[in-house]
mmCIF file of C-alpha atoms in Angstrom:
data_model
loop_
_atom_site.group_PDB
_atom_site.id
_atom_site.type_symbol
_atom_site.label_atom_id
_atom_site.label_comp_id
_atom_site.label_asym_id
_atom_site.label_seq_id
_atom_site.Cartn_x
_atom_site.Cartn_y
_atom_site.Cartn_z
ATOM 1 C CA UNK A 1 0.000 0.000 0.000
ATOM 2 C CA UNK A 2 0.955 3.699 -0.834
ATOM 3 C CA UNK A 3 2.537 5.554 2.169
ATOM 4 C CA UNK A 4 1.689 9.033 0.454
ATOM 5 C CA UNK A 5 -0.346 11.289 2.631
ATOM 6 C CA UNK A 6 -4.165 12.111 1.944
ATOM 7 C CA UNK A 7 -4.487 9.231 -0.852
ATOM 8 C CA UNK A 8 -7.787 10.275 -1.362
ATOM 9 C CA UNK A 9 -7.803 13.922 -2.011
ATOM 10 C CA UNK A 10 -4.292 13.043 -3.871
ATOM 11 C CA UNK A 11 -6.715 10.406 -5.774
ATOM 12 C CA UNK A 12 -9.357 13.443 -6.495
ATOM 13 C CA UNK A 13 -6.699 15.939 -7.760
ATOM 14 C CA UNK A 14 -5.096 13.220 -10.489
ATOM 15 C CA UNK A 15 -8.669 12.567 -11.720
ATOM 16 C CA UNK A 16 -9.213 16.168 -11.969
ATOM 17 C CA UNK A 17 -5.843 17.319 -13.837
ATOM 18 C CA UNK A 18 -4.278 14.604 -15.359
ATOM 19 C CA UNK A 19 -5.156 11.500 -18.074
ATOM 20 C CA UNK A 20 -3.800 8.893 -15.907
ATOM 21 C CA UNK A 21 -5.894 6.153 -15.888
ATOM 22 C CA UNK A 22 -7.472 4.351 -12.968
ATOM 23 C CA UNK A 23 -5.161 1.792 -12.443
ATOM 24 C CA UNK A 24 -2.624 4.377 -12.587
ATOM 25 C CA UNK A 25 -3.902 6.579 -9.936
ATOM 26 C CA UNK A 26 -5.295 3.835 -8.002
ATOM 27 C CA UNK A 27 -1.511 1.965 -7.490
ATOM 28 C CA UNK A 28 0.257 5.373 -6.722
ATOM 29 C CA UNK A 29 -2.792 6.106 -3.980
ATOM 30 C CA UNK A 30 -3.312 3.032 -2.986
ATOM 31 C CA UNK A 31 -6.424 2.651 -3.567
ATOM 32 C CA UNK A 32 -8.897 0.287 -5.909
ATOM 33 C CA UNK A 33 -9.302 1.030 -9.058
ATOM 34 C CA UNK A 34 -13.118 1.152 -8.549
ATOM 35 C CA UNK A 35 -12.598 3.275 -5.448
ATOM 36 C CA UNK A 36 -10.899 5.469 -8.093
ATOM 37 C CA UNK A 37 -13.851 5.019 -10.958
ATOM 38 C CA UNK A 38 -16.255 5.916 -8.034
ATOM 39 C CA UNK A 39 -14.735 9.656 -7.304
ATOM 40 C CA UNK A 40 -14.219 10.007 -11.173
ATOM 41 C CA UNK A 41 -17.956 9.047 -11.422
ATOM 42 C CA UNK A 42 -18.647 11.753 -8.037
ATOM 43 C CA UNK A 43 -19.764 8.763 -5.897
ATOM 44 C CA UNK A 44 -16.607 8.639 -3.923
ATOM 45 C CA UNK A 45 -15.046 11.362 -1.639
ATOM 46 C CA UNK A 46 -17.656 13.603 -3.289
ATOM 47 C CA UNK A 47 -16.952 16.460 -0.158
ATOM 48 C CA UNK A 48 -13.084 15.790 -0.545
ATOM 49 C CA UNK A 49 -11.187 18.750 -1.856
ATOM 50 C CA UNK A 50 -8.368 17.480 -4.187
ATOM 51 C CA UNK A 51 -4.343 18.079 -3.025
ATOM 52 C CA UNK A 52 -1.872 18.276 -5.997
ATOM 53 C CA UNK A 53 0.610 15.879 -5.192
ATOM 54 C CA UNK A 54 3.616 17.776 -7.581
ATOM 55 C CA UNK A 55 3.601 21.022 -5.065
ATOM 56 C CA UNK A 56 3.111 18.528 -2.367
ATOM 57 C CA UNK A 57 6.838 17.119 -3.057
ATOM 58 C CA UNK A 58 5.263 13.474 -3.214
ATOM 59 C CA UNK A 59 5.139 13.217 -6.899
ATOM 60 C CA UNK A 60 7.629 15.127 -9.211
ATOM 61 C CA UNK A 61 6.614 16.214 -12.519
ATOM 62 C CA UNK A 62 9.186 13.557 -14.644
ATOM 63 C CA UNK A 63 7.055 10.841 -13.314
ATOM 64 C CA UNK A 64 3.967 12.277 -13.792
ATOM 65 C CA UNK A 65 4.631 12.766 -17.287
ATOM 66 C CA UNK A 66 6.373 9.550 -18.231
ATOM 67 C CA UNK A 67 2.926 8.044 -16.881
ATOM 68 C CA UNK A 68 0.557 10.230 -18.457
ATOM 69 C CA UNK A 69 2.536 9.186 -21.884
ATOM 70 C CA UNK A 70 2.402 5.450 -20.807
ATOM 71 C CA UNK A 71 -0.187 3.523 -18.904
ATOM 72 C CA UNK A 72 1.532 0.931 -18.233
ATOM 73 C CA UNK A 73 3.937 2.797 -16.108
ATOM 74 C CA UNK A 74 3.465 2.768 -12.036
ATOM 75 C CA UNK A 75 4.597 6.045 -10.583
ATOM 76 C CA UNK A 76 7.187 5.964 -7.616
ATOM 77 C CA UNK A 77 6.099 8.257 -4.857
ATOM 78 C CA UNK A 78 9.030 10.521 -3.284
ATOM 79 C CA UNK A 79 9.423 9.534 0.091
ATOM 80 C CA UNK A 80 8.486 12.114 2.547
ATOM 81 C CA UNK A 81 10.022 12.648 6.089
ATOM 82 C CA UNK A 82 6.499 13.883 6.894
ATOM 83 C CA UNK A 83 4.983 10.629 6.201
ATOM 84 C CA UNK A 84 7.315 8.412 8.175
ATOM 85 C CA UNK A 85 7.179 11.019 11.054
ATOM 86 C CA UNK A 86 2.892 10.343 10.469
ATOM 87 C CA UNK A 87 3.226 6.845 10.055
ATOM 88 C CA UNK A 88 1.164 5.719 13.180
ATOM 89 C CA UNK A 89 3.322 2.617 14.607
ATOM 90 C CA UNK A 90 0.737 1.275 16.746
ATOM 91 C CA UNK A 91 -1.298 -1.467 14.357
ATOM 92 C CA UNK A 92 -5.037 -0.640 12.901
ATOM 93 C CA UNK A 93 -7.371 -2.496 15.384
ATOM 94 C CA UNK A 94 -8.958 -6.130 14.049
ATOM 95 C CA UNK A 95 -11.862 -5.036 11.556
ATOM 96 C CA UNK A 96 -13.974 -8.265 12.044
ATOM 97 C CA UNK A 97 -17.031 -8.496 9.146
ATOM 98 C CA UNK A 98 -20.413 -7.726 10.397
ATOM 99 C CA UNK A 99 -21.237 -11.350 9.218
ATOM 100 C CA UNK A 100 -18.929 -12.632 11.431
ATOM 101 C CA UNK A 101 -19.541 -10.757 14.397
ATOM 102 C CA UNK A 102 -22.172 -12.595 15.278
ATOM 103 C CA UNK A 103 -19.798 -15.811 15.830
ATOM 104 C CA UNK A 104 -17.426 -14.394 18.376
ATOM 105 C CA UNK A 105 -19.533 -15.600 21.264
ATOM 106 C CA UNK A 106 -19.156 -18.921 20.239
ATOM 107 C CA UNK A 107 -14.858 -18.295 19.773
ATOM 108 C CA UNK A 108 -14.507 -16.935 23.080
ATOM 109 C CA UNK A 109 -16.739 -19.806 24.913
ATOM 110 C CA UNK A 110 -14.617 -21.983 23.125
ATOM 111 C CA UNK A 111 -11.170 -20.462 24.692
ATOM 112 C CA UNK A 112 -12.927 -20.401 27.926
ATOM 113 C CA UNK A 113 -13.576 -23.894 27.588
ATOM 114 C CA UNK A 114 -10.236 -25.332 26.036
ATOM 115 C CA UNK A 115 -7.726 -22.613 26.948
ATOM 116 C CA UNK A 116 -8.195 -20.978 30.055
ATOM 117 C CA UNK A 117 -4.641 -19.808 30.628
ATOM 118 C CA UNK A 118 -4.988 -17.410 27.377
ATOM 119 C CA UNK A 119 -5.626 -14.036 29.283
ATOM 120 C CA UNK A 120 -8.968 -11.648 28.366
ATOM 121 C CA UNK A 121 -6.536 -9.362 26.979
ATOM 122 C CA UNK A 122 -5.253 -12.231 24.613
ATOM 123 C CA UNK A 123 -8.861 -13.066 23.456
ATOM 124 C CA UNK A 124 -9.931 -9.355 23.159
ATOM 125 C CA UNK A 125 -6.556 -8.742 20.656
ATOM 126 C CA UNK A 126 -6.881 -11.786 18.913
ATOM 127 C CA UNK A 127 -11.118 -11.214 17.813
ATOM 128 C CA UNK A 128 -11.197 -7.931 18.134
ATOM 129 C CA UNK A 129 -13.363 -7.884 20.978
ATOM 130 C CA UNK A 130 -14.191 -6.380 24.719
ATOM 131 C CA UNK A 131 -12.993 -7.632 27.985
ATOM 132 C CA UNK A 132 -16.987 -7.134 29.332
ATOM 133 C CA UNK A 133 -18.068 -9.134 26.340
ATOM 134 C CA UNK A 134 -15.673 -12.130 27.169
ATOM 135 C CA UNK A 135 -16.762 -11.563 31.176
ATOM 136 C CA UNK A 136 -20.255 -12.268 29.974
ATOM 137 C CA UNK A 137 -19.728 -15.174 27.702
ATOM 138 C CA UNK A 138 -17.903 -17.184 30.790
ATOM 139 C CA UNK A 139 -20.549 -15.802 33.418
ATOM 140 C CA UNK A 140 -23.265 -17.214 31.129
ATOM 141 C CA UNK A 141 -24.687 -13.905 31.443
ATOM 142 C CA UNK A 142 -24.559 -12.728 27.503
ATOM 143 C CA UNK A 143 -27.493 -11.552 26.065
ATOM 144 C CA UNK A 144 -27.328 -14.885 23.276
ATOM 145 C CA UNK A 145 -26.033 -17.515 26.499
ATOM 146 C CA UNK A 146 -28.869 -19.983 25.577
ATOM 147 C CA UNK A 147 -27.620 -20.003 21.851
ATOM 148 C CA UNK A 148 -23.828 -19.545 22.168
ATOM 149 C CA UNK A 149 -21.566 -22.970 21.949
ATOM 150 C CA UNK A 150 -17.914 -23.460 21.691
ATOM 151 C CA UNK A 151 -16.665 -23.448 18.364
ATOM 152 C CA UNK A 152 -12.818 -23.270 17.444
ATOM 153 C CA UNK A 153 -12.023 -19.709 15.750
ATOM 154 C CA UNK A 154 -10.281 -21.065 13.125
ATOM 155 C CA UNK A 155 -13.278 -22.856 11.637
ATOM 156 C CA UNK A 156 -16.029 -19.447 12.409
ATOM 157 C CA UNK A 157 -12.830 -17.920 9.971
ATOM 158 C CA UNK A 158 -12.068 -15.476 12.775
ATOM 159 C CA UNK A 159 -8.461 -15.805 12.736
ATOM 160 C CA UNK A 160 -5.526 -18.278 10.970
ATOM 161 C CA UNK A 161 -4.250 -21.411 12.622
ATOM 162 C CA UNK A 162 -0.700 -20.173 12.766
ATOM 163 C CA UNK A 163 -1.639 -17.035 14.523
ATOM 164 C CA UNK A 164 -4.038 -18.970 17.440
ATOM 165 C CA UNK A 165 -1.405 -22.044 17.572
ATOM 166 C CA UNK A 166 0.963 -18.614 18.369
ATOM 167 C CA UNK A 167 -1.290 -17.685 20.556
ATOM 168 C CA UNK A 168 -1.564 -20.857 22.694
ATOM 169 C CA UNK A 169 1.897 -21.712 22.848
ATOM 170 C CA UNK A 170 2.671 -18.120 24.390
ATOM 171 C CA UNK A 171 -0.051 -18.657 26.797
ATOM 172 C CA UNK A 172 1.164 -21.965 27.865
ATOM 173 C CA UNK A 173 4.646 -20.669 28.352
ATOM 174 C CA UNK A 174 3.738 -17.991 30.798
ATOM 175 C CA UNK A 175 1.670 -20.482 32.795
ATOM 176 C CA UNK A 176 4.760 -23.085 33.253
ATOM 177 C CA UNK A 177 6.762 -20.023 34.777
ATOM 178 C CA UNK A 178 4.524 -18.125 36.685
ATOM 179 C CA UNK A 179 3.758 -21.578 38.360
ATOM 180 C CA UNK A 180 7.521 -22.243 38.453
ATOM 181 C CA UNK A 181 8.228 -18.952 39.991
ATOM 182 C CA UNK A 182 5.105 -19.578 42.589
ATOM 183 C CA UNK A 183 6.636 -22.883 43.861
ATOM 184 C CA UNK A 184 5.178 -25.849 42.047
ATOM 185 C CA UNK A 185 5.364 -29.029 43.951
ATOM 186 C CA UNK A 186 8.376 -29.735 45.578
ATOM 187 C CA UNK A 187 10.185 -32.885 46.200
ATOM 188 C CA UNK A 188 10.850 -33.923 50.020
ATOM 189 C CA UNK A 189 14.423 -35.141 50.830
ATOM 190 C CA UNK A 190 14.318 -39.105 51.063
ATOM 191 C CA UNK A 191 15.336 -39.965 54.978
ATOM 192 C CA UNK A 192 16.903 -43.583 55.039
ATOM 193 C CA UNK A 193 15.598 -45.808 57.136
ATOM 194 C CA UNK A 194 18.270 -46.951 60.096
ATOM 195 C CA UNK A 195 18.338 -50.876 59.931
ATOM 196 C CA UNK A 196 17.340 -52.478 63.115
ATOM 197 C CA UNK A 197 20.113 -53.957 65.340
ATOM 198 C CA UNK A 198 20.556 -57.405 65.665
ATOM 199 C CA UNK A 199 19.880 -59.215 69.479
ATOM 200 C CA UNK A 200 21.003 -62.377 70.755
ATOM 201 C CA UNK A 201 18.348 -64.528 71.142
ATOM 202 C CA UNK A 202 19.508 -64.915 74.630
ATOM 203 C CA UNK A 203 19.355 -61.597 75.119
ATOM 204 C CA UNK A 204 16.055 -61.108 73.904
ATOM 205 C CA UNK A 205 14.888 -63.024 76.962
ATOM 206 C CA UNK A 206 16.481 -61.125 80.115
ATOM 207 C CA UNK A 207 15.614 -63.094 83.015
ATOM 208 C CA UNK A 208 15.518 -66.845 81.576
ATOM 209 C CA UNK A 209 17.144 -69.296 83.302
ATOM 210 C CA UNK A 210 20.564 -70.443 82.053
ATOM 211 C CA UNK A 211 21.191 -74.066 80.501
ATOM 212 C CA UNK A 212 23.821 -76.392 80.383
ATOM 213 C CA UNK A 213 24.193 -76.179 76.634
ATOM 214 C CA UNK A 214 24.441 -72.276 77.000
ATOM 215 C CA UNK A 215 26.957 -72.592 79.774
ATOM 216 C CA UNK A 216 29.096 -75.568 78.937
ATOM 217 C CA UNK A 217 28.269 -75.658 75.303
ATOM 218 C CA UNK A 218 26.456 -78.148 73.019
ATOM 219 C CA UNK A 219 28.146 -81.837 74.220
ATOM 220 C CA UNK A 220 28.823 -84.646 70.726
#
């Protein structure tokens, strides 16, 4: 995607002021080329004023012209300190589809269910959801509780199997330590056991009356 700044009013002023065609326009902005047919046709960013891009310093005028004389040729946008300085570095938040919002009930029973040590924060990132919406689903007191069942997220199409399996291993990992770091079990020192000493069978009986054979010994 173009890193240019205001792609659509940029989008708006080509349209206006050049012959570049919508493909054109639409790889430089960044944009689809029906996105781009749309605010040629008024449909799109109809309240947008247009920016020139030349006086702008994101576009100089040798690559606007060697595009305007071939269509085939995909202008290279100057880079602009401004733009990197804009760049937001903290990721968009997870657009789920409206179709599919509907199923995230059923995804977050199901890591209540077969993952507990995944955190609410984890689940909220991961299905773009809300830590009172994941409260309720494991509270069983969600609006839909009768109607919501456990069903993995890979399969409603909420998110990739290499991203969840991702997810679950780093889960899992900061279980085994925060339970190594509380103490765990513990294994007790083995004490031996001190063998019992061996008695005479004569003196095992103090007070017995002597023999012969134990006095004078055992006679052929």
């Amino acid at each position: 995607m173009s890193d240019i700044l205001m792609p659509k009013a940029t989008a708006v002023w080509l349209v206006d002021n050049t012959s570049l065609s919508f493909e054109q326009i639409a790889d430089f902005c960044g944009l689809h080329p029906l996105e781009v047919r749309g605010i040629a046709d008024g449909d799109v960013a109809r309240d947008i004023r247009g920016v020139d891009p030349v006086t702008g310093g994101q576009l100089t005028r040798e690559e606007l012209d060697k595009a305007q004389a071939d269509e085939n040729y995909r202008m290279k946008a100057i880079v602009s300190r401004h733009a990197e300085l804009l760049k937001s570095a903290k990721p968009a938040p997870k657009y789920t589809p409206v179709s599919r919002r509907q199923d995230r009930p059923d995804a977050i029973a199901w890591f209540v269910r077969n993952h507990p040590e995944v955190t609410d924060a984890q689940i909220a990132k991961l299905l773009g959801t809300t830590k009172s919406t994941i409260e309720s689903v494991r509270n069983r007191t969600h609006w839909n509780s009768a109607n919501i069942k456990p069903v993995d997220p890979v399969t409603l199409g909420l998110v990739g199997q290499l991203v969840l399996d991702e997810v679950v291993k780093k889960a899992a990992e900061k279980k085994a330590k925060d339970d190594a770091k509380n103490g765990g079990g513990t294994l007790q020192p083995v004490v031996e056991e001190a063998e019992p000493e061996f008695v005479p069978e004569e003196r095992a009986r103090p007070g017995a009356e002597p023999t012969a054979e134990s006095v004078f010994g055992k006679r052929d």
